[in-house]
């Protein structure tokens, strides 16, 4: 097998502090933050001279989300901030949670918008919320019958 594990997902953001606070409130831990720059960084990611601030967050089981704020070159917005879930490309991140109602209420108190909720048979309760910069987060609570 060639893949050992998924290390992280990258989300390019404009307001790094707001998005970082959102994910910390959700329950991720800030692992670290740094600024990277220069032609070697640019050549790695296929851009010219780059300067970006990166924040790495981890779930309790070690899965990572990297948030990048590009200072140069400026980030490019592709489509509307509040794009629907069926827009092509990466559309949401899903987290397993306990107490989905409390998590949704806590995130709404911090500015998240509830997109929708449902129960999938007797297995899961699901909710989609929209956080800062239009980031869609799925929440899944496994029910006792599984």
Short mmCIF file of C-alpha atoms in Angstrom, two decimals:
data_model
loop_
_atom_site.label_atom_id
_atom_site.label_comp_id
_atom_site.label_asym_id
_atom_site.label_seq_id
_atom_site.Cartn_x
_atom_site.Cartn_y
_atom_site.Cartn_z
CA UNK A 1 0.00 0.00 0.00
CA UNK A 2 1.38 3.42 -0.90
CA UNK A 3 -0.77 5.68 1.32
CA UNK A 4 -0.12 5.38 5.05
CA UNK A 5 -2.61 8.00 6.29
CA UNK A 6 -4.10 11.37 5.47
CA UNK A 7 -2.05 14.07 7.16
CA UNK A 8 -4.11 17.21 6.62
CA UNK A 9 -6.48 19.22 4.47
CA UNK A 10 -5.58 22.75 3.36
CA UNK A 11 -8.10 25.59 3.47
CA UNK A 12 -7.00 28.96 2.07
CA UNK A 13 -8.63 31.75 4.08
CA UNK A 14 -8.69 35.52 4.18
CA UNK A 15 -9.45 36.05 7.88
CA UNK A 16 -7.08 33.56 9.51
CA UNK A 17 -7.97 34.55 13.07
CA UNK A 18 -11.74 34.15 12.60
CA UNK A 19 -11.43 30.74 10.94
CA UNK A 20 -8.88 29.57 13.50
CA UNK A 21 -11.20 30.61 16.36
CA UNK A 22 -14.11 28.78 14.67
CA UNK A 23 -12.24 25.47 14.51
CA UNK A 24 -10.84 25.85 18.04
CA UNK A 25 -14.39 26.45 19.31
CA UNK A 26 -15.48 23.32 17.46
CA UNK A 27 -12.90 21.34 19.41
CA UNK A 28 -9.72 21.26 17.32
CA UNK A 29 -6.41 22.14 18.93
CA UNK A 30 -4.03 24.72 17.50
CA UNK A 31 -0.79 22.81 16.94
CA UNK A 32 1.21 25.77 15.71
CA UNK A 33 1.42 28.76 13.42
CA UNK A 34 4.24 30.06 11.25
CA UNK A 35 4.96 32.24 8.24
CA UNK A 36 6.64 30.75 5.18
CA UNK A 37 8.03 32.70 2.25
CA UNK A 38 10.38 32.79 -0.65
CA UNK A 39 10.97 31.25 -4.04
CA UNK A 40 11.43 27.70 -2.71
CA UNK A 41 7.95 27.79 -1.17
CA UNK A 42 6.57 29.24 -4.40
CA UNK A 43 8.19 26.56 -6.53
CA UNK A 44 6.76 23.81 -4.30
CA UNK A 45 3.19 25.01 -4.75
CA UNK A 46 3.49 26.30 -8.31
CA UNK A 47 3.35 30.03 -7.62
CA UNK A 48 5.89 32.82 -7.83
CA UNK A 49 7.42 34.40 -4.77
CA UNK A 50 5.16 33.47 -1.85
CA UNK A 51 4.57 34.75 1.66
CA UNK A 52 1.86 33.03 3.70
CA UNK A 53 0.89 32.48 7.31
CA UNK A 54 -0.04 28.88 8.13
CA UNK A 55 -1.92 27.59 11.15
CA UNK A 56 -2.13 23.83 11.80
CA UNK A 57 -5.05 22.48 13.80
CA UNK A 58 -5.65 18.86 14.84
CA UNK A 59 -8.66 16.84 15.89
CA UNK A 60 -8.35 14.79 19.09
CA UNK A 61 -7.45 11.72 16.97
CA UNK A 62 -4.68 13.60 15.12
CA UNK A 63 -6.32 14.54 11.80
CA UNK A 64 -5.11 17.91 10.54
CA UNK A 65 -6.53 21.05 8.99
CA UNK A 66 -4.02 23.57 7.69
CA UNK A 67 -5.29 27.12 7.31
CA UNK A 68 -3.26 29.34 4.97
CA UNK A 69 -3.50 33.12 4.68
CA UNK A 70 -1.63 34.25 1.55
CA UNK A 71 -0.04 37.69 1.80
CA UNK A 72 1.68 37.41 -1.61
CA UNK A 73 0.41 36.61 -4.08
CA UNK A 74 -3.10 37.50 -3.00
CA UNK A 75 -5.57 34.63 -2.70
CA UNK A 76 -8.02 34.21 -5.58
CA UNK A 77 -11.71 33.75 -4.81
CA UNK A 78 -13.37 31.14 -7.00
CA UNK A 79 -17.14 31.50 -6.85
CA UNK A 80 -19.38 32.94 -4.17
CA UNK A 81 -18.53 32.70 -0.46
CA UNK A 82 -21.81 30.93 0.28
CA UNK A 83 -21.58 28.38 -2.55
CA UNK A 84 -24.02 25.47 -2.17
CA UNK A 85 -22.87 21.96 -1.29
CA UNK A 86 -23.29 20.76 -4.90
CA UNK A 87 -20.69 23.23 -6.24
CA UNK A 88 -17.77 21.43 -7.86
CA UNK A 89 -14.69 21.02 -5.70
CA UNK A 90 -14.12 20.46 -2.00
CA UNK A 91 -17.39 21.45 -0.32
CA UNK A 92 -17.34 20.38 3.32
CA UNK A 93 -15.44 18.74 6.14
CA UNK A 94 -17.29 16.21 8.33
CA UNK A 95 -16.59 15.65 12.02
CA UNK A 96 -17.93 12.97 14.36
CA UNK A 97 -19.34 14.60 17.51
CA UNK A 98 -21.21 13.75 20.68
CA UNK A 99 -24.20 15.90 21.63
CA UNK A 100 -24.89 17.32 18.18
CA UNK A 101 -27.60 19.72 19.41
CA UNK A 102 -25.22 21.31 21.91
CA UNK A 103 -22.43 21.55 19.31
CA UNK A 104 -24.76 23.23 16.79
CA UNK A 105 -26.04 25.67 19.43
CA UNK A 106 -22.49 26.51 20.58
CA UNK A 107 -21.31 27.09 17.01
CA UNK A 108 -24.38 29.22 16.19
CA UNK A 109 -23.59 31.35 19.25
CA UNK A 110 -20.20 31.93 17.60
CA UNK A 111 -21.69 32.99 14.27
CA UNK A 112 -22.19 29.70 12.42
CA UNK A 113 -25.30 29.37 10.25
CA UNK A 114 -27.31 26.14 10.38
CA UNK A 115 -27.81 24.88 6.82
CA UNK A 116 -29.86 21.81 7.72
CA UNK A 117 -30.27 18.72 9.89
CA UNK A 118 -31.58 15.20 9.48
CA UNK A 119 -31.57 11.76 11.02
CA UNK A 120 -30.21 8.94 8.88
CA UNK A 121 -32.31 5.95 9.91
CA UNK A 122 -31.42 4.78 13.40
CA UNK A 123 -27.68 5.23 12.73
CA UNK A 124 -26.77 8.91 12.69
CA UNK A 125 -27.99 12.43 13.28
CA UNK A 126 -26.43 14.87 10.84
CA UNK A 127 -26.17 18.64 10.63
CA UNK A 128 -24.48 20.99 8.18
CA UNK A 129 -23.32 24.39 9.39
CA UNK A 130 -21.62 27.25 7.54
CA UNK A 131 -18.76 28.95 9.33
CA UNK A 132 -16.60 31.95 8.49
CA UNK A 133 -15.73 32.49 4.84
CA UNK A 134 -18.49 30.10 3.79
CA UNK A 135 -16.73 26.96 5.07
CA UNK A 136 -19.27 24.14 5.34
CA UNK A 137 -18.82 21.76 8.26
CA UNK A 138 -20.77 18.53 8.58
CA UNK A 139 -21.43 17.13 12.04
CA UNK A 140 -22.35 13.48 12.59
CA UNK A 141 -23.51 11.94 15.85
CA UNK A 142 -23.64 8.17 15.89
CA UNK A 143 -26.79 6.88 17.57
CA UNK A 144 -26.84 4.00 20.06
CA UNK A 145 -28.21 1.37 17.64
CA UNK A 146 -25.02 1.05 15.58
#
